[in-house]
Amino acid sequence: MTIALADPSLLREQCYVDGQWIGTASIDVTDPATDERLAGIPAIDEAGTRAAIEAAEAALPEWKAKTAGERSRILRRWFELLIAHQDDLAMILTREQGKALAEAKGEIAYAASFIEWFGEEAKRIYGEIIPSHRADSRIVVIKQPVGVVAAITPWNFPAAMITRKAAPALAAGCTMVLKPATQTPLTALALAVLAERAGVPRGVFNVVTGSSRVIGAELTGNPLVRKLSFTGSTEVGKTLMAQCAPTMKKLSMELGGNAPFIVFADADLDAAVEGAIASKYRNSGQTCVCVNRILVQRDVAPAFAEKLKAAVAKLKVGPGTEAGVTQGPLIDEKAVEKVEEHVADALAKGGTLVSGGHRHALGHSFFEPTIISGCTPEMKLADEETFGPLAALFLFDTEEEAVALANATEVGLSGYFYTRDLSRAWRVGEALEVGMVGINTGLISTEVAPFGGIKESGMGREGSRHGIEDYVEIKYLCMAGI
Ligand SMILES: NC(=O)c1ccc[n+]([C@@H]2O[C@H](COP(=O)([O-])OP(=O)(O)OC[C@H]3O[C@@H](n4cnc5c(N)ncnc54)[C@H](O)[C@@H]3O)[C@@H](O)[C@H]2O)c1
Ligand SMILES: O=C[C@H](O)CS(=O)(=O)O
């Protein structure tokens, strides 16, 4: 094992199924900053995935029969264990995903917050009594757990994307089979270690690793699975949605984004630059809600670009474990090639390189924090999620033009804008075709608010009091003859 931990038992190289650690490592997990092999994970097959689903099904009756208080107390213990092991979990996360250690520690706290939140929400899954349509009847509405939930999660937030699903699912009385991203399974397995220690019963939370297609086919095709909760690209989301149709599974889809960031002439430019940096370069730009297009009103564009360039120059690129580093490596070579493709395309179509633009001298999958001005809707970066440290500057003249530019995309996850005009804040906030809007801020993610998108950014909400609704079914009881 090549990751130094205070509690080495958190580093697992096996799947967690029905309370047992199973399988033999056959797939390498590597550090994107060094390409060093960190550990190995099993490649579970169709039969192994089916066994995990059947274990979740077998565990369901006892788990959903627990009181809300009993489930709440187990989730609280899981939360407390994540906090107690925050440093080790962050180290595992940084080594397998690459993000700066400070960001990883923040992600562990963010991941833990969903467990704390839904441990509390477990006790507030209320039904209702509706005034009846008949004198001799009574109408009661109750909410019951959906059942066995399959979860498939991405590599960019290896802890939070998991607990944002597992916490509401378990709180509602569901059981889960999780397939984490192949690039970042070690964090998921460490979360399973702590779930076991918290008293989550065998079969309630299962983690399987291996071929996405093999595991995905079983998770989406097996009728015992009543819901799929997916976070990842829109492309894969569409595939999985189609695979779930034959068994009519309930779906939660947290998909791709292409966030606009609008800077109006009346904005506080220093605050706007701070917000742009926080949103654009978090996790080296590998975040679903990060800025993808920066739209600046013409009068303030030169000043904004200069301020942004100065702020970008202060970013420090390096291995996430190195003190002071703010920009870790991208996840892999394919991610670097995507950024290179967007840079080359933008420059070929008239863009101007303001900062960066090249692979970093550190090699591996490091890339220079980049700014390109003079961007236009004809460029690939206008239509596609770059998912890297590339800030694309566009010009606009009127509010109407800015909103039209912002909404010219099939996705609609998040959007941001800076203005001091209260009326404009309402107009633009209501006009943006997204699920989440940051007004005078570049950071919007919190467990207390509903996270999710519209259009091709998916369906459902995670976090907030809304997040648990995706894991319950509503049942109407009509009691007659009274
Ligand atoms: N909306 C959100 O909350 C949110 C959060 C994080 C990331 N994302 C999006 O995720 C993408 C980046 O993550 P990614 O590269 O891991 O996405 P991805 O879609 O390539 O993979 C996501 C997960 O799906 C699995 N997968 C891939 N193909 C599959 C298949 N055919 N069958 C079953 N599983 C399959 C992967 O192994 C991984 O676990 C970006 O588009 C980003 O915007 C969205
Ligand atoms: O990548 C998108 C995740 O949802 C990250 S966060 O929730 O914005 O931290």
XYZ file of C-alpha atoms and ligand atoms in Angstrom:
535
model
C 0.000 0.000 0.000
C 1.564 3.331 -0.997
C -0.696 5.757 0.877
C 0.470 6.644 4.414
C -2.577 6.665 6.701
C -3.149 6.914 10.423
C -5.658 4.070 9.956
C -4.341 1.819 7.157
C -7.439 -0.398 7.437
C -9.356 2.271 5.513
C -7.507 1.307 2.334
C -9.343 -1.680 0.848
C -8.694 -3.617 -2.359
C -11.903 -5.658 -2.354
C -15.591 -5.141 -3.026
C -17.991 -4.862 -0.092
C -21.009 -7.138 -0.592
C -23.455 -8.361 2.058
C -21.083 -7.330 4.830
C -18.180 -9.294 3.328
C -14.996 -8.092 1.632
C -14.752 -10.124 -1.566
C -12.791 -10.402 -4.803
C -9.195 -10.259 -5.911
C -7.557 -7.074 -7.183
C -7.092 -7.080 -10.944
C -7.578 -3.407 -11.919
C -4.894 -0.863 -10.951
C -5.745 2.424 -9.255
C -3.131 5.087 -10.017
C -2.188 8.549 -8.775
C -2.825 11.046 -11.632
C -0.046 13.319 -10.332
C 2.644 10.642 -10.582
C 1.098 7.685 -12.493
C 2.193 5.602 -9.486
C 0.121 2.473 -8.756
C -1.710 3.028 -5.461
C -3.731 -0.182 -5.107
C -5.885 -2.646 -7.019
C -9.608 -3.411 -7.139
C -11.573 -6.459 -8.295
C -13.452 -6.688 -11.568
C -16.753 -8.071 -10.317
C -18.787 -9.870 -12.976
C -22.502 -10.044 -13.779
C -23.094 -12.834 -11.255
C -21.235 -10.924 -8.555
C -23.272 -7.813 -9.250
C -26.474 -9.856 -9.119
C -25.382 -11.276 -5.747
C -24.920 -7.732 -4.434
C -28.407 -6.791 -5.644
C -29.868 -9.896 -4.010
C -28.051 -9.076 -0.751
C -29.568 -5.576 -0.851
C -32.996 -7.086 -1.486
C -32.568 -9.519 1.421
C -31.513 -6.713 3.775
C -34.416 -4.446 2.793
C -37.237 -5.775 5.049
C -35.266 -5.435 8.301
C -33.731 -2.084 7.332
C -36.995 -0.441 6.320
C -38.693 -1.881 9.418
C -36.323 0.040 11.662
C -37.747 3.219 13.079
C -36.645 6.516 11.619
C -34.843 7.165 14.879
C -32.879 3.920 14.654
C -31.748 4.682 11.085
C -31.017 8.262 12.094
C -28.718 7.195 14.911
C -26.729 4.856 12.632
C -26.343 7.655 10.045
C -25.207 10.020 12.790
C -22.474 7.568 13.779
C -21.430 7.266 10.103
C -21.223 11.090 9.930
C -19.114 11.230 13.077
C -16.726 8.587 11.725
C -16.201 10.526 8.474
C -15.290 13.602 10.505
C -13.011 11.592 12.802
C -11.195 10.140 9.770
C -11.291 13.304 7.638
C -7.509 13.516 7.173
C -7.102 9.895 6.077
C -10.130 10.049 3.774
C -8.813 13.276 2.242
C -5.414 11.709 1.644
C -6.957 8.697 -0.101
C -9.150 11.039 -2.171
C -6.290 13.322 -3.200
C -4.027 10.430 -4.146
C -6.575 8.726 -6.385
C -8.315 11.831 -7.801
C -5.563 14.461 -7.708
C -7.292 17.479 -6.167
C -5.425 19.661 -3.679
C -5.490 18.206 -0.164
C -7.255 21.274 1.217
C -10.029 20.775 -1.354
C -10.169 17.075 -0.513
C -10.604 17.823 3.180
C -13.368 20.222 2.222
C -15.010 17.522 0.133
C -14.947 15.062 3.033
C -16.675 17.628 5.252
C -19.174 18.313 2.438
C -19.751 14.560 1.970
C -20.245 14.105 5.714
C -22.747 16.973 5.773
C -25.152 14.980 3.581
C -25.074 12.079 6.047
C -25.682 14.466 8.956
C -28.478 16.236 7.066
C -30.354 13.124 5.960
C -29.831 11.469 9.328
C -32.045 14.308 10.548
C -34.420 14.279 7.559
C -35.066 10.547 8.205
C -37.354 11.633 11.042
C -39.320 14.085 8.885
C -40.673 11.914 6.085
C -44.241 13.008 6.745
C -47.449 11.673 5.208
C -50.788 13.497 5.228
C -54.498 13.203 5.908
C -56.643 14.694 3.113
C -60.276 15.806 3.686
C -62.237 12.948 2.139
C -64.543 13.099 -0.893
C -67.025 10.854 0.996
C -68.462 11.075 4.525
C -67.802 7.372 5.146
C -64.177 7.447 3.998
C -60.854 8.727 5.189
C -57.910 9.523 2.903
C -54.405 8.870 4.173
C -51.157 9.403 2.277
C -47.987 7.621 3.410
C -44.443 7.582 2.049
C -42.520 4.321 1.779
C -38.934 3.541 0.700
C -38.493 2.856 -3.012
C -36.541 -0.347 -2.288
C -33.185 -1.457 -3.725
C -31.323 1.512 -5.218
C -28.443 1.305 -7.699
C -26.015 4.210 -7.608
C -23.365 5.005 -10.225
C -21.044 7.908 -9.444
C -18.266 9.974 -11.124
C -14.578 10.412 -10.317
C -14.501 14.181 -9.772
C -16.003 14.124 -6.261
C -15.309 10.564 -5.066
C -16.867 11.074 -1.629
C -19.625 13.694 -1.889
C -21.299 12.240 -4.983
C -21.678 8.971 -3.071
C -23.012 10.257 0.255
C -25.364 12.652 -1.625
C -27.112 9.454 -2.750
C -26.423 6.909 0.008
C -27.500 9.198 2.851
C -31.057 9.935 1.623
C -31.468 6.373 0.366
C -30.558 4.780 3.700
C -32.441 7.449 5.652
C -35.614 6.616 3.699
C -35.210 2.883 4.416
C -33.790 1.881 1.023
C -30.764 -0.346 0.483
C -28.039 0.376 -2.062
C -25.576 -1.166 -4.515
C -22.974 1.433 -5.487
C -20.620 1.361 -8.463
C -18.055 4.146 -7.993
C -15.932 5.476 -10.852
C -13.182 3.060 -11.840
C -10.596 5.833 -11.447
C -11.546 6.608 -7.816
C -12.897 3.524 -6.002
C -10.699 3.690 -2.908
C -12.643 6.541 -1.308
C -15.907 4.644 -1.822
C -14.452 1.514 -0.206
C -13.191 3.575 2.746
C -16.718 4.972 3.169
C -17.963 1.370 3.293
C -15.439 0.546 6.043
C -16.850 3.403 8.114
C -20.463 2.500 7.305
C -19.786 -0.993 8.658
C -18.222 0.475 11.798
C -21.221 2.802 12.216
C -23.533 -0.207 12.378
C -25.032 -0.156 8.880
C -26.270 -3.766 8.688
C -24.890 -6.250 6.143
C -26.438 -5.904 2.711
C -27.744 -2.366 3.271
C -24.784 -0.622 1.603
C -22.781 -2.561 -0.996
C -19.862 -1.371 -3.178
C -18.904 -3.193 -6.369
C -16.041 -2.358 -8.720
C -15.076 -3.369 -12.234
C -16.363 -2.943 -15.779
C -18.891 -0.113 -15.977
C -20.732 -1.783 -18.821
C -20.949 -5.217 -17.165
C -22.000 -3.879 -13.767
C -24.199 -1.203 -15.328
C -26.061 -3.710 -17.461
C -26.990 -5.762 -14.380
C -27.838 -2.740 -12.226
C -30.092 -1.261 -14.914
C -31.600 -4.560 -16.084
C -32.290 -6.422 -12.847
C -35.955 -5.986 -11.804
C -35.031 -6.158 -8.103
C -33.470 -2.711 -8.543
C -36.289 -0.182 -8.257
C -34.269 2.981 -8.714
C -31.098 4.202 -10.417
C -29.368 7.308 -9.060
C -26.690 8.396 -11.536
C -24.195 11.230 -11.524
C -22.022 11.653 -14.566
C -22.022 12.825 -18.153
C -25.217 13.521 -20.052
C -24.139 11.016 -22.696
C -23.892 8.131 -20.225
C -26.996 9.322 -18.427
C -29.019 8.932 -21.621
C -27.649 5.412 -22.130
C -28.517 4.362 -18.591
C -31.963 5.941 -18.792
C -32.713 3.799 -21.852
C -31.373 0.669 -20.116
C -33.706 1.292 -17.157
C -36.825 1.695 -19.300
C -37.697 -2.037 -19.664
C -38.012 -2.373 -15.861
C -39.451 1.157 -15.366
C -37.006 2.179 -12.652
C -37.328 5.457 -10.748
C -34.513 7.758 -11.899
C -32.325 10.500 -10.466
C -29.976 11.993 -13.036
C -27.259 14.525 -12.124
C -25.588 15.192 -15.469
C -23.323 17.567 -17.342
C -23.293 21.347 -17.218
C -22.071 24.338 -19.231
C -22.372 27.163 -16.736
C -22.510 30.771 -17.900
C -20.925 33.427 -15.649
C -22.247 36.893 -16.527
C -20.406 40.048 -15.418
C -22.543 43.170 -15.819
C -20.965 46.623 -16.021
C -22.360 47.559 -12.605
C -20.742 44.523 -10.919
C -18.115 44.657 -8.198
C -15.284 43.483 -10.493
C -13.008 42.318 -7.690
C -15.817 40.194 -6.284
C -16.610 38.904 -9.774
C -12.989 37.870 -10.335
C -12.927 36.122 -6.951
C -16.120 34.288 -7.826
C -14.861 33.334 -11.276
C -11.642 31.902 -9.858
C -13.500 29.974 -7.145
C -15.935 28.461 -9.624
C -13.746 27.992 -12.704
C -10.587 26.530 -11.154
C -12.069 24.457 -8.287
C -10.833 20.865 -8.770
C -8.826 22.206 -11.743
C -12.073 22.963 -13.547
C -13.340 19.378 -13.206
C -16.610 20.296 -11.569
C -20.114 19.986 -12.993
C -21.104 23.454 -11.785
C -17.891 25.255 -12.670
C -17.961 28.206 -15.021
C -17.635 27.147 -18.645
C -18.345 30.517 -20.350
C -17.602 33.952 -18.875
C -19.797 36.637 -20.485
C -18.519 40.170 -19.753
C -20.336 43.408 -20.610
C -18.184 45.268 -23.171
C -17.464 48.409 -21.056
C -15.751 46.454 -18.254
C -14.216 43.631 -20.304
C -10.606 44.925 -20.416
C -10.518 45.641 -16.672
C -12.079 42.277 -15.837
C -9.636 40.386 -18.082
C -6.630 42.077 -16.491
C -7.840 41.363 -12.978
C -8.625 37.747 -13.874
C -5.183 37.288 -15.449
C -3.512 38.601 -12.289
C -5.558 36.252 -10.109
C -4.849 33.228 -12.336
C -1.114 33.961 -12.094
C -1.350 33.299 -8.343
C -2.684 29.743 -8.783
C -0.138 27.072 -7.898
C -0.021 23.882 -9.981
C 1.359 20.687 -8.472
C 0.611 17.378 -6.750
C -2.366 17.766 -4.424
C -0.315 16.598 -1.447
C 2.152 19.505 -1.835
C 1.650 22.462 0.525
C 0.150 25.531 -1.125
C -0.942 23.736 -4.298
C -4.340 24.908 -5.581
C -4.363 23.160 -8.986
C -3.858 19.428 -9.082
C -3.569 17.290 -12.228
C -6.489 16.462 -14.507
C -7.830 12.948 -14.036
C -6.158 11.439 -17.093
C -4.650 11.948 -20.566
C -8.082 12.002 -22.190
C -9.066 14.967 -20.019
C -5.898 16.837 -21.038
C -6.580 16.145 -24.706
C -10.123 17.594 -24.317
C -8.729 20.863 -22.935
C -6.066 20.982 -25.675
C -8.788 20.437 -28.273
C -10.884 23.322 -26.915
C -7.857 25.647 -26.723
C -6.726 24.865 -30.271
C -10.257 25.226 -31.654
C -10.822 28.570 -29.900
C -7.516 30.023 -31.123
C -8.179 28.770 -34.649
C -11.555 30.548 -34.600
C -10.193 33.936 -33.524
C -9.671 33.642 -29.781
C -6.703 35.311 -28.050
C -4.566 33.457 -25.499
C -4.351 35.576 -22.338
C -2.783 33.028 -19.951
C -1.536 29.420 -20.037
C -2.806 27.296 -22.904
C -0.381 24.374 -22.673
C 0.393 21.166 -20.819
C 2.264 22.061 -17.640
C 6.007 21.535 -17.371
C 5.310 19.072 -14.535
C 4.160 16.573 -17.149
C 1.739 13.748 -16.397
C -1.802 15.216 -16.654
C -1.023 18.707 -15.331
C -2.314 21.634 -17.394
C -1.622 25.364 -17.128
C -4.515 27.490 -15.802
C -5.698 29.103 -19.020
C -7.650 32.171 -20.159
C -8.797 32.816 -23.731
C -10.530 36.081 -24.704
C -12.510 36.895 -27.823
C -14.530 33.691 -27.588
C -17.640 33.212 -29.740
C -20.601 30.792 -29.907
C -18.990 29.105 -32.941
C -16.280 27.575 -30.741
C -16.462 24.045 -29.264
C -16.008 25.431 -25.728
C -19.321 27.270 -26.168
C -21.257 24.034 -26.697
C -19.233 21.447 -24.788
C -18.263 21.118 -21.134
C -14.481 21.675 -21.142
C -14.029 20.078 -17.718
C -10.588 21.632 -17.285
C -8.831 24.854 -16.197
C -9.867 26.920 -19.228
C -11.663 30.267 -18.720
C -13.366 31.425 -21.929
C -14.193 35.156 -22.139
C -17.128 36.298 -24.300
C -18.374 39.889 -24.847
C -21.965 41.160 -24.728
C -23.698 44.571 -24.875
C -27.225 44.189 -23.493
C -28.873 42.167 -20.718
C -31.120 40.468 -23.282
C -28.076 39.421 -25.338
C -26.344 38.047 -22.213
C -29.347 35.935 -21.240
C -29.745 34.632 -24.795
C -26.056 33.687 -24.940
C -26.242 32.054 -21.488
C -29.272 29.946 -22.409
C -27.932 28.819 -25.816
C -27.102 25.293 -24.641
C -28.974 21.970 -24.311
C -27.926 21.621 -20.686
C -29.051 23.678 -17.699
C -27.316 22.853 -14.428
C -25.988 26.110 -12.941
C -25.406 29.725 -13.911
C -23.877 32.773 -12.221
C -23.995 36.537 -12.579
C -22.687 39.645 -10.831
C -24.699 42.846 -10.593
C -25.573 45.469 -7.998
C -29.000 46.046 -9.577
C -31.733 44.313 -7.548
C -34.286 44.415 -10.352
C -31.771 42.894 -12.732
C -30.986 40.182 -10.175
C -34.636 39.103 -10.235
C -34.990 39.378 -14.026
C -31.838 37.443 -14.867
C -32.229 34.927 -12.019
C -35.672 34.030 -13.353
C -34.586 34.066 -17.038
C -31.598 31.715 -16.806
C -32.567 28.167 -17.926
C -30.734 26.317 -15.149
C -31.523 24.516 -11.910
C -29.248 26.617 -9.705
C -28.169 30.280 -9.858
C -25.321 31.997 -8.035
C -25.924 35.759 -7.731
C -22.758 37.646 -6.734
C -21.173 34.312 -5.769
C -19.335 31.546 -7.602
C -19.929 28.894 -4.944
C -23.446 27.544 -4.438
C -23.055 23.926 -3.292
C -24.453 23.033 0.117
C -26.390 20.126 1.625
C -29.230 22.397 2.682
C -30.193 23.492 -0.861
C -31.682 21.444 -3.730
C -28.879 20.537 -6.160
C -29.806 19.614 -9.696
C -30.432 20.748 -13.237
C -32.975 21.033 -16.022
C -32.976 20.265 -19.747
C -30.157 17.780 -20.492
C -28.523 18.299 -17.090
C -30.856 15.719 -15.664
C -33.759 15.253 -13.271
C -34.329 15.101 -9.525
C -32.683 17.014 -6.699
C -29.999 16.052 -4.206
C -29.631 17.640 -0.779
C -32.183 19.838 1.023
C -35.563 18.572 2.227
C -36.317 17.764 -1.429
C -33.500 15.222 -1.724
C -35.245 12.460 0.180
C -38.339 12.581 -2.068
C -36.350 10.787 -4.772
C -36.070 7.758 -2.459
C -39.702 7.340 -1.380
C -42.902 6.258 -3.086
C -46.195 7.964 -2.236
C -49.066 5.604 -1.316
C -52.697 6.675 -0.959
C -54.947 4.720 1.418
C -58.722 5.126 1.105
C -60.398 3.846 4.282
C -64.135 3.432 3.602
C -67.221 2.140 5.442
C -66.692 4.441 8.402
N -24.761 17.121 -12.057
C -23.931 16.705 -11.135
O -24.217 16.723 -9.915
C -22.582 16.186 -11.531
C -21.628 15.988 -10.522
C -20.372 15.503 -10.902
C -20.075 15.228 -12.231
N -21.034 15.433 -13.182
C -20.735 15.180 -14.583
O -19.992 13.944 -14.709
C -19.079 14.050 -15.805
C -17.676 13.717 -15.342
O -17.683 12.487 -14.649
P -17.285 11.142 -15.395
O -16.212 11.378 -16.405
O -17.066 10.108 -14.337
O -18.641 10.804 -16.176
P -19.026 9.452 -16.919
O -20.411 9.638 -17.342
O -17.991 9.080 -17.910
O -18.963 8.326 -15.759
C -19.771 8.457 -14.608
C -19.935 7.072 -13.994
O -20.630 6.252 -14.931
C -19.883 5.068 -15.184
N -20.166 4.658 -16.553
C -19.633 5.127 -17.705
N -20.187 4.503 -18.768
C -21.096 3.605 -18.259
C -21.986 2.650 -18.817
N -22.065 2.473 -20.144
N -22.761 1.904 -17.990
C -22.680 2.067 -16.653
N -21.859 2.957 -16.047
C -21.076 3.717 -16.856
C -18.456 5.467 -14.917
O -17.654 4.326 -14.620
C -18.622 6.353 -13.696
O -18.765 5.558 -12.541
C -19.176 15.482 -16.293
O -20.034 15.574 -17.387
C -19.791 16.221 -15.105
O -20.496 17.385 -15.489
C -22.282 15.921 -12.872
O -19.173 18.188 -9.923
C -20.233 18.571 -9.408
C -20.450 18.288 -7.951
O -21.802 18.343 -7.673
C -19.549 19.126 -7.131
S -20.237 20.223 -5.992
O -21.484 19.628 -5.466
O -20.501 21.504 -6.674
O -19.218 20.399 -4.933
